[in-house]
CSV table of C-alpha atoms in Angstrom, one decimal:
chain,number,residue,atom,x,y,z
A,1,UNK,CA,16.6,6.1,14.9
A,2,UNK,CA,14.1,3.4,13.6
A,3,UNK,CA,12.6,4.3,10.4
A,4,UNK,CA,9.0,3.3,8.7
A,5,UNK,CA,10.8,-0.1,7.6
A,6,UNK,CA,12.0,-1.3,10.8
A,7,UNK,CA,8.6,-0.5,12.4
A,8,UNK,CA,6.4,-2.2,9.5
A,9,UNK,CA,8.6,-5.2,10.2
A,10,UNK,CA,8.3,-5.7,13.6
A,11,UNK,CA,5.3,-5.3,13.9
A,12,UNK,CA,4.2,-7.5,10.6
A,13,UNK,CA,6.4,-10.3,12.7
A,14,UNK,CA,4.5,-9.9,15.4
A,15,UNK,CA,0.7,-10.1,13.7
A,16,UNK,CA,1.7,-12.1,10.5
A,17,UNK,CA,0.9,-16.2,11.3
A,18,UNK,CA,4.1,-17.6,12.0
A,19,UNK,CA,3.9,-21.0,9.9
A,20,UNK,CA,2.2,-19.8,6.7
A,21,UNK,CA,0.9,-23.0,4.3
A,22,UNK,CA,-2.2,-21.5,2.8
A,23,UNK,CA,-4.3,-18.2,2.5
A,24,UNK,CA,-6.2,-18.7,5.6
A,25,UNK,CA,-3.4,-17.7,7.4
A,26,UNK,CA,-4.4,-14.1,6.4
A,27,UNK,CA,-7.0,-13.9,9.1
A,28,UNK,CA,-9.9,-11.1,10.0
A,29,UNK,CA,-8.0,-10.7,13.4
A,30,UNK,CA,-4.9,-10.0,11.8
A,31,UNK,CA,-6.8,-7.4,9.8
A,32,UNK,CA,-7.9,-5.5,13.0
A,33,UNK,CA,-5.0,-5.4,14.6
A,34,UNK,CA,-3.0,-3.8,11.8
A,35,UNK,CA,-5.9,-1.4,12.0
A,36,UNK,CA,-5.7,-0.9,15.2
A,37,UNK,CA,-1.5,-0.3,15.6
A,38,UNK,CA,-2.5,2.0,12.4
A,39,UNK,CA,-4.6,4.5,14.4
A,40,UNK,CA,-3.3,3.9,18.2
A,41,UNK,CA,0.3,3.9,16.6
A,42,UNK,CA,3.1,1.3,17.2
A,43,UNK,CA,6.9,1.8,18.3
A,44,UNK,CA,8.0,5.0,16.8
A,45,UNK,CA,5.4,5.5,14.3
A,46,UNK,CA,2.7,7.9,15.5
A,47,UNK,CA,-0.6,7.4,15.6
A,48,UNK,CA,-2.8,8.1,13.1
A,49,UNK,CA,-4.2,11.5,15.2
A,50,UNK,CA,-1.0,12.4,16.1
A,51,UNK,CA,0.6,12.1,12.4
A,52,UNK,CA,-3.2,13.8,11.6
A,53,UNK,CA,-2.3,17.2,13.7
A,54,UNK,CA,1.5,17.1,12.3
A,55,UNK,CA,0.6,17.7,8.5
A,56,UNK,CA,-2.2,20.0,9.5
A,57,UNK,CA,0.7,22.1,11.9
A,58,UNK,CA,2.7,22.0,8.6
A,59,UNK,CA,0.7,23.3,6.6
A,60,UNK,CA,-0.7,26.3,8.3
A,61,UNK,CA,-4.0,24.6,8.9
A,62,UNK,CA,-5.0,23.9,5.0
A,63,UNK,CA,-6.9,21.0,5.3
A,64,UNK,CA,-6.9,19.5,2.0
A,65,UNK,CA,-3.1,20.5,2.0
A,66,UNK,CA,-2.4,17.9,4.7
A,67,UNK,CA,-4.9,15.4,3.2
A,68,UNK,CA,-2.8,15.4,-0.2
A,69,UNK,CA,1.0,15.6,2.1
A,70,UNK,CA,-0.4,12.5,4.1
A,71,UNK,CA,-1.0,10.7,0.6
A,72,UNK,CA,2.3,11.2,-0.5
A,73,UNK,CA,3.9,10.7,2.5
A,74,UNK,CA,2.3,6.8,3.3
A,75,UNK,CA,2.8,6.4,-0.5
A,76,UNK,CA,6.6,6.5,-0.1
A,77,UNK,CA,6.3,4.9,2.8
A,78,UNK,CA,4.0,1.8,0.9
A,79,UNK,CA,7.0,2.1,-2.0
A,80,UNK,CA,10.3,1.5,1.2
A,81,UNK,CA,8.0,-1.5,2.8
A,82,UNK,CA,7.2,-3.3,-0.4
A,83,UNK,CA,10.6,-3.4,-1.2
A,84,UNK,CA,11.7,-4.8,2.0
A,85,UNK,CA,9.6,-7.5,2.2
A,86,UNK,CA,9.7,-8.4,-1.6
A,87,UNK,CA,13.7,-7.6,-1.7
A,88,UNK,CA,14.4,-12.0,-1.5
A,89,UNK,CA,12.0,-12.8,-4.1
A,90,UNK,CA,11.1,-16.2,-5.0
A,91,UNK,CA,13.8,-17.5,-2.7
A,92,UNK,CA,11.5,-16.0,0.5
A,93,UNK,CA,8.3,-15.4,-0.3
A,94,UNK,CA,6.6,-17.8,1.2
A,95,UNK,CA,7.9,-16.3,4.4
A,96,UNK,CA,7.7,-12.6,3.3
A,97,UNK,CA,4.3,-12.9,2.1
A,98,UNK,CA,2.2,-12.5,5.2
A,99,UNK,CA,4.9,-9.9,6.3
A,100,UNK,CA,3.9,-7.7,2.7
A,101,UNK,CA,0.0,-8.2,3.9
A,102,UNK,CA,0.5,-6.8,7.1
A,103,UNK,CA,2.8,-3.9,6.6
A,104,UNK,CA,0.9,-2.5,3.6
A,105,UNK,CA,-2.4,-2.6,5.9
A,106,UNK,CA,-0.6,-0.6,8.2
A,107,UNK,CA,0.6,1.5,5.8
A,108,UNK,CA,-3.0,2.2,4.3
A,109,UNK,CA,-5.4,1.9,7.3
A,110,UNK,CA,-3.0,4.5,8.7
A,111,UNK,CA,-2.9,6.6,6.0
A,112,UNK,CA,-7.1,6.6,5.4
A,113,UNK,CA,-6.9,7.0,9.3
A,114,UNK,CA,-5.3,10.4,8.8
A,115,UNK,CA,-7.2,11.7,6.7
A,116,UNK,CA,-10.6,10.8,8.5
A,117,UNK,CA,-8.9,12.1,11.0
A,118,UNK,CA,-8.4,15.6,9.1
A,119,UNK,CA,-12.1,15.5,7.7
A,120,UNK,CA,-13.6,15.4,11.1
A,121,UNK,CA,-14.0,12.2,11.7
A,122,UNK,CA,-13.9,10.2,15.4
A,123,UNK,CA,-11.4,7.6,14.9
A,124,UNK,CA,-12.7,5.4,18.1
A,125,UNK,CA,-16.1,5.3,16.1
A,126,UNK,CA,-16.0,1.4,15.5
A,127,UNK,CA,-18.1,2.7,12.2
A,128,UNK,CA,-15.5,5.0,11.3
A,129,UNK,CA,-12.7,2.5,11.4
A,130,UNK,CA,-15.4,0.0,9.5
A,131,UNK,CA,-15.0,2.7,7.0
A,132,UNK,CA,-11.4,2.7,7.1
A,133,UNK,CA,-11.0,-0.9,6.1
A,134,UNK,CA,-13.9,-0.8,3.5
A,135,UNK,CA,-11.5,2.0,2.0
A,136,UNK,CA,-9.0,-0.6,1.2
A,137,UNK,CA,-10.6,-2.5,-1.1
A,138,UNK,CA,-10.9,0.5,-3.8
A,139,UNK,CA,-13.6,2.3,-5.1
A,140,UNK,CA,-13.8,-0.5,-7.8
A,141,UNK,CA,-14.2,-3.1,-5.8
A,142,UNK,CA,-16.8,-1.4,-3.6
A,143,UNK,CA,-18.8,-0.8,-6.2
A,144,UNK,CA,-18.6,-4.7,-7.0
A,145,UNK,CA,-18.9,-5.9,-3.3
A,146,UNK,CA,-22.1,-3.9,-3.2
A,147,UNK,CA,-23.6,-4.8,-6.4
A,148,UNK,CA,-22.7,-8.6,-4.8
A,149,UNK,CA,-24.7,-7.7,-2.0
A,150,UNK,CA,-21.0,-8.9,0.2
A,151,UNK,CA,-21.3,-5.2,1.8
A,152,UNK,CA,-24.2,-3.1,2.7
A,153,UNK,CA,-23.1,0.3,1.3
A,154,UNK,CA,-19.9,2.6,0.8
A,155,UNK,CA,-17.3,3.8,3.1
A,156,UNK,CA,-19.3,7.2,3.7
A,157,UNK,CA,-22.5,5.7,4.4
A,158,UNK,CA,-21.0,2.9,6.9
A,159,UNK,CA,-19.2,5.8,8.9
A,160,UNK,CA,-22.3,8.0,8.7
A,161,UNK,CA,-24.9,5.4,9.4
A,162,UNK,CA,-27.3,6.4,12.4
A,163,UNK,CA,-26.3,3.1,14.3
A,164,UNK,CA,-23.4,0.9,14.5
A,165,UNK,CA,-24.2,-2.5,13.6
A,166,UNK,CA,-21.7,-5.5,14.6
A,167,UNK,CA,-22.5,-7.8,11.9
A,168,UNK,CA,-20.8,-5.8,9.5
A,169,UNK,CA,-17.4,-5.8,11.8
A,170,UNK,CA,-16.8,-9.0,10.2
A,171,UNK,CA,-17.8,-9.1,6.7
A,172,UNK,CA,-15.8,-5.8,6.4
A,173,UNK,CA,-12.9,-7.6,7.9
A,174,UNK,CA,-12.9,-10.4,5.4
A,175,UNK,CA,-13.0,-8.8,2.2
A,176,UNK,CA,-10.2,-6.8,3.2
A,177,UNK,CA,-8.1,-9.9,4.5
A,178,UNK,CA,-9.2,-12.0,0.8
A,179,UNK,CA,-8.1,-8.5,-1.1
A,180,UNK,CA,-5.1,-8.0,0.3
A,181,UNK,CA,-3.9,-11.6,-0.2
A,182,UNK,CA,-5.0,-11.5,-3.9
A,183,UNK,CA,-3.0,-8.5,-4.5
A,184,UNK,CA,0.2,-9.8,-3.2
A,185,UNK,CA,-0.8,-13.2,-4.6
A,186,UNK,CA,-1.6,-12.1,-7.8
A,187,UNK,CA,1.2,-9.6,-7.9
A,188,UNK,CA,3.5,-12.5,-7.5
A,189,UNK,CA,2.4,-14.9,-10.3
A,190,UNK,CA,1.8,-11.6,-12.8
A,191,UNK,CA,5.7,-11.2,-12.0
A,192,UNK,CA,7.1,-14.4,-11.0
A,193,UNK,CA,9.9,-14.0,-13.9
A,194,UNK,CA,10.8,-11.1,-12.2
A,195,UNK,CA,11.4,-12.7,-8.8
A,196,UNK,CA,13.8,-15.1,-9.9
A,197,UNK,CA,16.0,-11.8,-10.1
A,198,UNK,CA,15.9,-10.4,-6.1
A,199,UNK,CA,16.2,-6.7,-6.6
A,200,UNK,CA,14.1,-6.9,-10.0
A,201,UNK,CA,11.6,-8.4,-7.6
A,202,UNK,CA,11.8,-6.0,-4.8
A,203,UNK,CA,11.5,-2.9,-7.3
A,204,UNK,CA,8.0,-4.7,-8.9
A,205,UNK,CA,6.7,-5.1,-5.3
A,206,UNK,CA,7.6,-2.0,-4.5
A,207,UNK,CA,6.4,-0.1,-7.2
A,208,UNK,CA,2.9,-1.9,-7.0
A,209,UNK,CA,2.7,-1.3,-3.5
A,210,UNK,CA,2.9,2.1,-3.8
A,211,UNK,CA,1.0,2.6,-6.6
A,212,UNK,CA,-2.0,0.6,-4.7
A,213,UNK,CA,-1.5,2.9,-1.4
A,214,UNK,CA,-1.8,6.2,-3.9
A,215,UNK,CA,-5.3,4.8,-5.3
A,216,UNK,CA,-6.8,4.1,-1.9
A,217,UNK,CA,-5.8,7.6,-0.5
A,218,UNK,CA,-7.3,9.3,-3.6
A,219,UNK,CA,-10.5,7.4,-3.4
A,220,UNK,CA,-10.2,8.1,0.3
A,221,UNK,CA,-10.0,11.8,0.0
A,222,UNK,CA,-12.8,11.8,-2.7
A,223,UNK,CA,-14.9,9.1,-0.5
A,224,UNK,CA,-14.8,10.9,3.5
A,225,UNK,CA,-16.5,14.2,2.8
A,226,UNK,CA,-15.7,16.6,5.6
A,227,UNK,CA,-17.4,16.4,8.5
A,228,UNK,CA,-19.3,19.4,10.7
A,229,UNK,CA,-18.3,19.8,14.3
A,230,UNK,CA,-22.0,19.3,15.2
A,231,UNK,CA,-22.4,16.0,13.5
A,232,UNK,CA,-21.8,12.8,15.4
C-alpha cells in the first residue's frame, strides 16, 4: 500500500519546478495547487472532507476530539515527509528543496482543511481556502503581515468576510510561497553543519517540520471558531 511519503513525493514531483536556480521557482501557482490536492485529495490520501468525517466517525462525534487527532495525525505525518526529503542533505538539497516546500504545504493546508472542515466551514468557499493558506504563515506572522498592511485581516475575518474579494487570492498566495521558502531556507543555513551528516540532516528537517505543522494546527484550532449551520 502507498503511504503518506510516497504520496507527498509524487505529487511534490509533479508541482515542485523541475530546474530550481533560485527562490522564484517557489511560485503562487504552486502554492494553489498544493492547496488544492490538500482538500480534493491526491492518489491515496483522502481529501481533506473525507479524512474530516473519519476522525469525527472515530471519535464518536466529539468535535474538538477530532480537531486535536487531525493535529497529531498531519504532525507525524509533517515529521515522515521532512525526513524524506531532507534524508540526502547537503549532497541534494538543491533538488530536495522545492520537493520539502511542496509536501509540507500539503501536509498543512490539508491538515487546516480538516479542521475547517470539522468547525463548519465550506471548503469550496474560495475565502475559506484564502483562510486556509493565511493559516500557514502563523499567528505571528499574521499579526506582522497585518500591522505591514501585506494582508487585510486574520484568517477568521477573510473566511467570514460578507464578500469574496479576488485581489486578496494573490497576496494571500505570496506570503505563503516567500514563508515557506524561508523556513526551509533558513532551516538549512541555521543547520548546515548538520547536513554534511545525511541522517543528522534528515532528523533536524524532520523534527522542524513537524514542530512547524503542530504550531499552525494549534493556531488553526484557536483561529476557525465553529461555525452555525445557518451561517454562510
Amino acid at each position: 500500500m502507498i503511504g503518506p511519503k510516497s504520496v507527498l513525493t509524487s505529487a511534490a514531483g509533479r508541482l515542485a519546478p523541475k530546474v530550481i536556480d533560485s527562490a522564484p521557482g517557489v511560485t503562487t501557482t504552486v502554492v494553489r495547487q498544493a492547496l488544492h490536492h490538500a482538500i480534493a485529495g491526491i492518489g491515496p490520501l483522502p481529501g481533506a472532507a473525507a479524512a474530516a468525517e473519519k476522525h469525527l466517525e472515530k471519535h464518536d462525534n466529539d468535535i474538538e476530539a477530532a480537531v486535536k487527532h487531525a493535529i497529531d495525525n498531519h504532525v507525524r505525518m509533517a515529521g515522515v515527509g521532512g525526513f524524506a526529503t531532507n534524508i540526502g542533505g547537503l549532497v541534494t538539497q538543491a533538488v530536495t528543496l522545492p520537493a520539502n516546500i511542496t509536501g509540507i504545504a500539503i501536509i498543512q493546508c490539508r491538515m487546516v482543511a480538516v479542521i475547517a472542515h470539522l468547525r463548519g466551514y465550506d471548503l469550496t468557499d474560495p475565502r475559506v481556502r484564502n483562510a486556509i493558506l493565511l493559516t500557514l504563515l502563523s499567528e505571528e506572522k499574521v499579526g506582522k503581515q497585518i500591522q505591514a498592511k501585506k494582508i487585510p485581516a486574520p484568517p477568521m475575518a477573510i473566511a467570514t468576510a460578507p464578500t469574496y474579494d479576488r485581489a486578496i487570492d494573490n497576496k494571500v498566495a505570496s506570503e505563503v510561497a516567500q514563508e515557506l521558502l524561508s523556513r526551509v531556507t533558513g532551516r538549512g543555513m541555521i543547520s548546515m553543519a548538520a547536513k554534511r551528516v545525511p541522517i543528522l540532516g534528515g532528523v533536524v528537517g524532520g523534527g522542524a517540520d513537524g514542530w512547524m505543522t503542530y504550531q499552525i494546527g494549534r493556531y488553526a484550532s484557536r483561529e476557525l471558531l465553529p461555525r452555525r449551520a445557518e451561517e454562510g
